[in-house]
Short mmCIF file of C-alpha atoms in Angstrom, two decimals:
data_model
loop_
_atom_site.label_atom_id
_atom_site.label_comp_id
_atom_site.label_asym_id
_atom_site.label_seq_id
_atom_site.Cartn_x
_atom_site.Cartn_y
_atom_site.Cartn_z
CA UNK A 17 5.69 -24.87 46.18
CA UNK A 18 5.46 -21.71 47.87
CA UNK A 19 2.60 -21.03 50.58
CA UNK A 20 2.32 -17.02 51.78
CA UNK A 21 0.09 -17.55 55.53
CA UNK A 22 -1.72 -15.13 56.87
CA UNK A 23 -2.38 -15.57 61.10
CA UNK A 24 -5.09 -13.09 62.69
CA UNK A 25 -7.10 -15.49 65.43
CA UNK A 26 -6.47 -13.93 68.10
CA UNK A 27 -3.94 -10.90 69.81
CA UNK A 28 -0.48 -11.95 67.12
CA UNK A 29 -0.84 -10.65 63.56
CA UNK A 30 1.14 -13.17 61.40
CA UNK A 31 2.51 -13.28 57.54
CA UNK A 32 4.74 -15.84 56.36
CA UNK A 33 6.40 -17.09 52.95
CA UNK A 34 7.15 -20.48 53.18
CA UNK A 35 8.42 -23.24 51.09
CA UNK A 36 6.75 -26.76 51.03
CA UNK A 37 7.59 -29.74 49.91
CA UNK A 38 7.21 -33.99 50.03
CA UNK A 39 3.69 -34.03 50.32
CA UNK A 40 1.89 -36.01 53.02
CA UNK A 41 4.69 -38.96 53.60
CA UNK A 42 7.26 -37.10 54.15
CA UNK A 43 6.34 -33.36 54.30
CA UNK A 44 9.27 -30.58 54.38
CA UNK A 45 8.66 -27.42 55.19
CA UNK A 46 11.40 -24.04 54.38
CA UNK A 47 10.48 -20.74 56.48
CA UNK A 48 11.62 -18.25 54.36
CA UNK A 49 10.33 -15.31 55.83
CA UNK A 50 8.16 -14.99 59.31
CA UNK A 51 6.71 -12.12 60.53
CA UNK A 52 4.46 -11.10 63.81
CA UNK A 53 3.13 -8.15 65.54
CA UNK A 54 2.56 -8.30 69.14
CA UNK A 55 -0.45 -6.19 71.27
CA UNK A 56 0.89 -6.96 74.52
CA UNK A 57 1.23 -3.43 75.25
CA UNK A 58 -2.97 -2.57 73.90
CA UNK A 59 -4.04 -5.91 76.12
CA UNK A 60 -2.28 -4.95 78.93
CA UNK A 61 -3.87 -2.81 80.79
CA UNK A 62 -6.98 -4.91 80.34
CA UNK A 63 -5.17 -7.85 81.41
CA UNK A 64 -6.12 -9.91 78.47
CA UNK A 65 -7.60 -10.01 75.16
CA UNK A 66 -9.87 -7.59 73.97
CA UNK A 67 -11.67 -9.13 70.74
CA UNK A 68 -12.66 -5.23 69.50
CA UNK A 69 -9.32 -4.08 69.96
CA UNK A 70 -7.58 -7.12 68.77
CA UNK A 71 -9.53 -6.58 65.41
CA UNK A 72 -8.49 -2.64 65.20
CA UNK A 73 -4.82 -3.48 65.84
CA UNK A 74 -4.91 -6.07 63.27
CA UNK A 75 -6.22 -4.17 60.55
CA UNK A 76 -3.33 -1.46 61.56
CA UNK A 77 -0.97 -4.42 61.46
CA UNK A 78 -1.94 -6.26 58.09
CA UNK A 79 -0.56 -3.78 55.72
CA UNK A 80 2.27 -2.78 57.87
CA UNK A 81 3.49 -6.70 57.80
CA UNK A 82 2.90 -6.92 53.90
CA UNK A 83 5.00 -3.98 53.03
CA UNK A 84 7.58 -5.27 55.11
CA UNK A 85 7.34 -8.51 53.04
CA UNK A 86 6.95 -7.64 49.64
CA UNK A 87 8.00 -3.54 49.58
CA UNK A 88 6.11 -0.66 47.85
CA UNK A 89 2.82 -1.69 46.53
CA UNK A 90 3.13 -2.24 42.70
CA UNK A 91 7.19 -2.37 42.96
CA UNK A 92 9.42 -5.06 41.16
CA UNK A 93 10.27 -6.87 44.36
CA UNK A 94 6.32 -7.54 45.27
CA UNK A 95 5.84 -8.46 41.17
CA UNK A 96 8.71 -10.68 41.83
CA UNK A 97 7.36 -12.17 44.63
CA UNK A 98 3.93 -13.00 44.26
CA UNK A 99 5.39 -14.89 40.87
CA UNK A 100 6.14 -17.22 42.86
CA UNK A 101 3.63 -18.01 44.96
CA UNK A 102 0.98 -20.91 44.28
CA UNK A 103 -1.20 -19.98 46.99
CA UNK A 104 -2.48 -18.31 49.94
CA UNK A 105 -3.56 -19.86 53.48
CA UNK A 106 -5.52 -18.13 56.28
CA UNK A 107 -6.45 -18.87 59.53
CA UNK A 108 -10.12 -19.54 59.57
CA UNK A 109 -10.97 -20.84 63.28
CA UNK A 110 -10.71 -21.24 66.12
CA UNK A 111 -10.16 -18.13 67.70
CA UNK A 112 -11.82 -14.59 68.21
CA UNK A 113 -14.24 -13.88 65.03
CA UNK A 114 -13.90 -10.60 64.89
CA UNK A 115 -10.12 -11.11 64.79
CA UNK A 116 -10.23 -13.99 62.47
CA UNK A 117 -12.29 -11.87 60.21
CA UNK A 118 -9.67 -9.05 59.45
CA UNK A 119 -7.35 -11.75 58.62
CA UNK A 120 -9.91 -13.55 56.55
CA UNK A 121 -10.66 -10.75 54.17
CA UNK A 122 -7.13 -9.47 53.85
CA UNK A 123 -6.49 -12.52 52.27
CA UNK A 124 -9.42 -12.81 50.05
CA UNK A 125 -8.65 -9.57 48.75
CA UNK A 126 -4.64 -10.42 47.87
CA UNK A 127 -6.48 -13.87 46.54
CA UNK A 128 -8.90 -11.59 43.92
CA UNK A 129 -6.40 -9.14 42.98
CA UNK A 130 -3.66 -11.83 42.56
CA UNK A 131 -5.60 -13.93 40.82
CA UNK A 132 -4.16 -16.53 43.96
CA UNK A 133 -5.76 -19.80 45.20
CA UNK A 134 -7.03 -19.66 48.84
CA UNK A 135 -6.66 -22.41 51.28
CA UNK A 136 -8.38 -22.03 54.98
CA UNK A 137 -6.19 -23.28 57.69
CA UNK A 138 -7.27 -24.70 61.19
CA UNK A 139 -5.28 -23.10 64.13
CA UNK A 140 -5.03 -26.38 66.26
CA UNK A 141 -3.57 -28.06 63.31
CA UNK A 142 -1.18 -25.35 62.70
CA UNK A 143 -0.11 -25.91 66.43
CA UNK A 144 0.05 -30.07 65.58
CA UNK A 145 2.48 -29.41 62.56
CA UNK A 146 4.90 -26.70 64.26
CA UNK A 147 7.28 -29.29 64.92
CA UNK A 148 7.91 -29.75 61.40
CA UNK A 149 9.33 -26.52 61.16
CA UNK A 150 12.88 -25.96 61.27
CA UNK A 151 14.58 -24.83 64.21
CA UNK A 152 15.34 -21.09 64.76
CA UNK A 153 18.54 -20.22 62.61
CA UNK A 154 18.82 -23.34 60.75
CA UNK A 155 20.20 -23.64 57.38
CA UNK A 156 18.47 -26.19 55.46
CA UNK A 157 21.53 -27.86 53.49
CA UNK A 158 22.40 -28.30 57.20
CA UNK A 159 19.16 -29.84 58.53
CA UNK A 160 19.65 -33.73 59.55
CA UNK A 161 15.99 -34.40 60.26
CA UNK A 162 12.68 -32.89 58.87
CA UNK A 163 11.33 -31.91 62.56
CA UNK A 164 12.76 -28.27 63.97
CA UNK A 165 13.57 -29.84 67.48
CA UNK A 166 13.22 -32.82 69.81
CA UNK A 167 14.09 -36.07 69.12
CA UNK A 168 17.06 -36.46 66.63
CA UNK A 169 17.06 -39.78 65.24
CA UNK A 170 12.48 -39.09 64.68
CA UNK A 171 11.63 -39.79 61.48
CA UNK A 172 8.66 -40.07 59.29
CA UNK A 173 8.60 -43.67 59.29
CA UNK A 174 8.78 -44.13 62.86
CA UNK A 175 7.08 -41.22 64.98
CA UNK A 176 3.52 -42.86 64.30
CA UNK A 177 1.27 -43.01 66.08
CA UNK A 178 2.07 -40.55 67.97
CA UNK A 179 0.12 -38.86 71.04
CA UNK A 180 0.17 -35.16 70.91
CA UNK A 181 -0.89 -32.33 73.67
CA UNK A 182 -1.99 -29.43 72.83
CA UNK A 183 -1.67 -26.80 75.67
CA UNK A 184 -2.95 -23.30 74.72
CA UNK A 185 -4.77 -19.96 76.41
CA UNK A 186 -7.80 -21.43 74.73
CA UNK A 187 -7.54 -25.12 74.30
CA UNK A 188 -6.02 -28.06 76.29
CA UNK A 189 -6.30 -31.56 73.65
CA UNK A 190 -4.94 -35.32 74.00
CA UNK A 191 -4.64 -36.68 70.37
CA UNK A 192 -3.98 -39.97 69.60
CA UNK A 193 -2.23 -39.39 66.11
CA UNK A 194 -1.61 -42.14 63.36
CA UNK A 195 -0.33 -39.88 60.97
CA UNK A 196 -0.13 -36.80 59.44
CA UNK A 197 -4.03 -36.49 58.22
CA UNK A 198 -5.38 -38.88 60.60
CA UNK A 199 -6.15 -38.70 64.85
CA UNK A 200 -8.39 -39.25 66.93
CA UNK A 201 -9.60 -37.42 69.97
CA UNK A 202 -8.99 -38.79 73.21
CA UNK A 203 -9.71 -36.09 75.98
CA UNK A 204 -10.01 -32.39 76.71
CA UNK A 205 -10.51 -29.63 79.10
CA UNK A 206 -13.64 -29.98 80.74
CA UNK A 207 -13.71 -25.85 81.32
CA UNK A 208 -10.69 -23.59 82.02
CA UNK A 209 -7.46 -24.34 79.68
CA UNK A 210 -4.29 -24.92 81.12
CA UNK A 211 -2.93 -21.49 79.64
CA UNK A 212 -6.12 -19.59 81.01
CA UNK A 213 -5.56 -21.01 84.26
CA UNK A 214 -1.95 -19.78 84.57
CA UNK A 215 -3.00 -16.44 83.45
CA UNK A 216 -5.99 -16.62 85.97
CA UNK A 217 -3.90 -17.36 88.88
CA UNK A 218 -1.76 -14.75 87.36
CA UNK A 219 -4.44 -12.09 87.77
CA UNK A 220 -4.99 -13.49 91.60
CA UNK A 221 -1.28 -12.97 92.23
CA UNK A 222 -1.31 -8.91 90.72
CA UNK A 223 0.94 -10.06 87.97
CA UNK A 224 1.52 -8.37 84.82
CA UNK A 225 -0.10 -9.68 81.29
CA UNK A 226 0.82 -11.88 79.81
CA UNK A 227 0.72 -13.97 82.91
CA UNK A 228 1.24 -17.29 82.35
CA UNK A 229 5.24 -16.65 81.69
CA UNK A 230 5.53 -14.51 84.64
CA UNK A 231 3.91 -17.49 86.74
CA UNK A 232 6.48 -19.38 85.46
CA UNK A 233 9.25 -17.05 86.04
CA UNK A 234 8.27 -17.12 89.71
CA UNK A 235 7.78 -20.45 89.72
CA UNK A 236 11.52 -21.28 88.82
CA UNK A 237 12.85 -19.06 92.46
CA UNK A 238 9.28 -20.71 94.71
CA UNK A 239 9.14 -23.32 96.14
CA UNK A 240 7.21 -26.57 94.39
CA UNK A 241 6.33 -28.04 97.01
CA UNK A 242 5.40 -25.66 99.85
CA UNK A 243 1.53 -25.76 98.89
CA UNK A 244 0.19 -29.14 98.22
CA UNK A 245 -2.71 -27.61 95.03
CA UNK A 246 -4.97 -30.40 94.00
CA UNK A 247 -4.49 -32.38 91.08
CA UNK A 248 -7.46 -32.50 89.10
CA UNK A 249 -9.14 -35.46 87.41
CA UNK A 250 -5.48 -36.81 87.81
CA UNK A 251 -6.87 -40.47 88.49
CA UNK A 252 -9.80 -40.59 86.40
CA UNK A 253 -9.71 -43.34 84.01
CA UNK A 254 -10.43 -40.97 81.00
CA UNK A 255 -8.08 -38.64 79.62
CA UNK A 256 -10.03 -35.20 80.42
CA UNK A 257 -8.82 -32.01 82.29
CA UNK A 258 -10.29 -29.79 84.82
CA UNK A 259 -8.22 -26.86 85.85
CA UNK A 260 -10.77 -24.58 87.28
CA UNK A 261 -10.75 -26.14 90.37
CA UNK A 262 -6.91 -25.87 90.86
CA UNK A 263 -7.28 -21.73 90.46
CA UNK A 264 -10.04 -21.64 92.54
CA UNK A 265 -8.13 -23.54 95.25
CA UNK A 266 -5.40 -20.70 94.65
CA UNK A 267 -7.94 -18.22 94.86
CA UNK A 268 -8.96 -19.49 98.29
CA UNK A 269 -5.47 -20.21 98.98
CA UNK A 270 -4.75 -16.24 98.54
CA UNK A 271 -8.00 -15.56 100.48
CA UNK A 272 -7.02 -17.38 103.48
CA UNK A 273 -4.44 -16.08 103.96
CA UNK A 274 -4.98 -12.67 103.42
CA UNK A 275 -2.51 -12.38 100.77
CA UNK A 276 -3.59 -8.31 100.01
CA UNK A 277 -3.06 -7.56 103.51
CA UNK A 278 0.01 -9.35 104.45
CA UNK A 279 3.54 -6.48 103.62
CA UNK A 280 5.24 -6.38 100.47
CA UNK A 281 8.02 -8.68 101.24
CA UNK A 282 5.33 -11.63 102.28
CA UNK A 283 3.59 -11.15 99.46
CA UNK A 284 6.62 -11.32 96.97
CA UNK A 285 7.53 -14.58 98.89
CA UNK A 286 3.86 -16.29 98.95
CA UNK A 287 4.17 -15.64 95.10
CA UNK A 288 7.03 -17.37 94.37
CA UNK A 289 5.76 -20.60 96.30
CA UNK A 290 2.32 -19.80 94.75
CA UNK A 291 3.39 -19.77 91.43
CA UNK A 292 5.41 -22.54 92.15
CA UNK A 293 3.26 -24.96 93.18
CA UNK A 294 0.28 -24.21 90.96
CA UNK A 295 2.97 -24.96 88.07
CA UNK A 296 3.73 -27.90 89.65
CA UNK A 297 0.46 -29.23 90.62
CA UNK A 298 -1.07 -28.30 86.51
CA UNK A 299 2.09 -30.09 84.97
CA UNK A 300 1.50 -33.22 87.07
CA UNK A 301 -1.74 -33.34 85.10
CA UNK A 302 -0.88 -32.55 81.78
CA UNK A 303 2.41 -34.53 82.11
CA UNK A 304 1.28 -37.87 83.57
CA UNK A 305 -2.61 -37.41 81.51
CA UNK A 306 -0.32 -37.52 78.32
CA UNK A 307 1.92 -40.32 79.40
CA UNK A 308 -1.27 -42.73 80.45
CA UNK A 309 -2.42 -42.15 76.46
CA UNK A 310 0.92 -42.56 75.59
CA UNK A 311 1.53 -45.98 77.04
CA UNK A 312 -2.29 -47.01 75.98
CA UNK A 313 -2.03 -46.51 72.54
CA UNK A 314 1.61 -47.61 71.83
CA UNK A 315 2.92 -44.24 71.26
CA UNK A 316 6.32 -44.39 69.17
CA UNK A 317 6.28 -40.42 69.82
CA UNK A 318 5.14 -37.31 72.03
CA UNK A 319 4.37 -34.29 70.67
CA UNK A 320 4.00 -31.08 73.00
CA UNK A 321 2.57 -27.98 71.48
CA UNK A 322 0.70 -24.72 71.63
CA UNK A 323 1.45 -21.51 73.37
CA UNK A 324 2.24 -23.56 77.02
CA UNK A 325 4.55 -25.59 75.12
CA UNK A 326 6.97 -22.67 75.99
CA UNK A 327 6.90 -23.71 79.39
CA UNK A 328 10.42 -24.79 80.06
CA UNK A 329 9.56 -26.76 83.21
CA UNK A 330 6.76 -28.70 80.97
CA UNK A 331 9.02 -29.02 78.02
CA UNK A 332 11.89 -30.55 80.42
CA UNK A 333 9.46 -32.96 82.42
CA UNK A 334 7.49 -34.57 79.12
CA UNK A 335 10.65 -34.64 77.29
CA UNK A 336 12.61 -36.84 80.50
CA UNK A 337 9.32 -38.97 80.68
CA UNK A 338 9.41 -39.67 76.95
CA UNK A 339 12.54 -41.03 77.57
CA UNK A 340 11.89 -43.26 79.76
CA UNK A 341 8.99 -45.08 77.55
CA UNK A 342 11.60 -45.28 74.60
CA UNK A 343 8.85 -42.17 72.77
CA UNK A 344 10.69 -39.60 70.54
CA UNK A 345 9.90 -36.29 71.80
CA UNK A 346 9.07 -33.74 69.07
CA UNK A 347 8.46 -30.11 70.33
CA UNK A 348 8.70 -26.91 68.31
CA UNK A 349 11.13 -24.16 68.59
CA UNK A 350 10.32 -21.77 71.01
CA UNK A 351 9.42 -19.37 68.67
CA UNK A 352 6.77 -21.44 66.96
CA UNK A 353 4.85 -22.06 70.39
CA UNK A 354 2.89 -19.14 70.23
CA UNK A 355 0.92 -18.00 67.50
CA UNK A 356 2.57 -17.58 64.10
CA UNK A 357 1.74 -17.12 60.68
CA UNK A 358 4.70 -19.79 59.27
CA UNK A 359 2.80 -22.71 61.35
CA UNK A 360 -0.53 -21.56 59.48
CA UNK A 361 1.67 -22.29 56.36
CA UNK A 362 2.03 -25.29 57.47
CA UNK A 363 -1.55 -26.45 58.33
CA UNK A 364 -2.77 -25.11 54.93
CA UNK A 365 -0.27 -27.19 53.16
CA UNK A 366 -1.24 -30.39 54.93
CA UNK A 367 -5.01 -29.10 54.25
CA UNK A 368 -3.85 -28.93 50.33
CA UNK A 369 -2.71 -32.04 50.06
CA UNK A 370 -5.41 -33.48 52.14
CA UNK A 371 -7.55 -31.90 49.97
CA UNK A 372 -9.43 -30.36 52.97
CA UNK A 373 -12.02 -27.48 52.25
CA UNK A 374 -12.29 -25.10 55.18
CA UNK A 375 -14.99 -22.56 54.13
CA UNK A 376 -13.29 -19.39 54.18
CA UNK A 377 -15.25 -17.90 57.23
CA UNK A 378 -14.21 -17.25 60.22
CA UNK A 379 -15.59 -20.07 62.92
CA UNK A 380 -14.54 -19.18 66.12
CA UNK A 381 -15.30 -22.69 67.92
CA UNK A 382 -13.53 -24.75 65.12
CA UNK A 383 -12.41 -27.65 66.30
CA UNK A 384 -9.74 -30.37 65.69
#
């Protein structure tokens, strides 16, 4: 079966053809083509996300993405081509409406004029699944498990349950996860995400957008421990977040000491150690929060995605503890972090053979 997604929810404009297979016990999924256009460079100089201009550069992006796809409009290759296809997914939440929207009615039109089945697709699950997709370069005939990186010897049979983290800009989830259409909900952010807190404390520190990445690029030449940042909710019996707190005690951090008046050189120093030890302090939480659920529920597996999944530091530290507890540790490839149309595929298959009806509208609050 092949699935063309379409990925619009917030500032990445996604298409992807994939190929699907195994249904829900033992799901296989084929990337044949991926495609994404970035707006760093519009967001910029706004220093995040505009929703208005996210929609505009979408709509530029769209057809842009489809020619490069399918070629000329009405050509053999795009007859070819949609052929093929048995349906169509979309994002449909959560992210920015006016975003989801463009992406939304792109695909209802291909759906009319194609004559195409439509399938909404939930962002967070497209972030649960990426680790089903294969690893970046991979050959298929060559591929030894069904999951594109982590654990090698993780299987189907024996990654359940599992407890994911999902650690985003907009969202910061504990799942306990029993299989591929069942979870349940064990905690959440209680205000800032993790992501939104490392671009926050970005913006603090007069770093460029995006900022989480360039917090962590700093972070890997500061110093982790020269600022001891609270932890958070850390102890708290539950399995909540808080990260608002830890930015603003890097705000008054900064404040204190006078971080826009001290020279150049001090200031490139005080970021590094900054950036270093707000890293360190927000992984303690999300690292030891996920390994407390882990142990509680009898975890056979860990599973670490979402845009902060990139974090390399993050990605080391869960992966080492997983190890420890005897949990396989299933992570995407670093390309399937951040938002991407071939992990929408991927959510709207598992909705399809769920059979799971998102109404094709966009719902910006959408949750998992």
């Amino acid at each position: 079966m092949k699935i063309l997604a379409i990925e619009t929810s917030c500032d990445e404009t996604g298409l992807a053809l994939l190929e699907v297979s195994g249904g829900l016990r033992a799901p296989r999924f084929n990337v044949l083509k991926s495609l994404v256009a970035s707006q760093i460079k519009v967001h910029q100089p706004f220093g995040g996300v505009v929703p208005n201009l996210a929609k505009r550069e979408h709509l530029k992006n769209l057809p842009v993405l489809y020619k490069k796809m399918f070629g000329a409009e009405g050509g053999a290759a795009e007859k070819k081509l949609w052929k093929q296809i048995d349906f169509i997914t979309v994002t449909v939440g959560p992210g920015l409406e006016p975003a989801l929207w463009t992406g939304i009615e792109f695909a209802k039109k291909l759906s009319r004029e194609k004559k195409k089945p439509l399938v909404g697709a939930n962002h967070l699950e497209g972030h649960l699944y990426s680790f089903l997709l294969p690893a970046a370069g991979e050959k298929k005939s060559a591929r030894k498990s069904p999951f594109g990186n982590g654990s090698k010897n993780a299987t189907v049979k024996n990654i359940f349950p599992s407890t994911a983290l999902i650690v985003s800009g907009g969202h910061t989830i504990i799942l306990n996860v029993d299989s591929f259409s069942k979870w349940k909900h064990l905690g959440e952010t209680r205000d800032d995400a993790a992501g939104e807190a490392f671009d926050k404390v970005a913006r603090l520190l007069d770093l460029p957008y995006p900022g989480g990445p360039e917090v962590e690029r700093l972070a890997r030449v500061g110093d982790p421990h020269a600022i001891n940042f609270p932890r958070p909710m850390l102890h708290d019996k539950n399995f909540d977040f808080s990260f608002s707190g830890l930015k603003t005690a890097v705000l008054y951090y900064l404040r204190d000491e006078k971080f826009e008046k001290l020279p150049k050189a001090k200031q490139d120093e005080l970021r590094k150690n900054v950036s270093a030890s707000f890293q360190e302090a927000a992984l303690d939480v999300l690292v030891k929060k996920t390994l407390k659920a882990a142990r509680q529920t009898g975890a056979r597996s860990i599973i670490l995605c979402g845009g902060v999944a990139a974090n390399k530091a993050l990605r080391a530290r869960l992966g080492k503890e997983a190890k420890k507890i005897g949990a396989a540790f299933l992570v995407p490839s670093f390309i399937y972090n951040l938002d991407n149309a071939a992990m929408i595929g991927a959510a709207g298959a598992v909705a399809y053979w769920r059979k799971k009806k998102y109404p094709i509208r966009a719902n910006g609050s959408l949750g998992i």
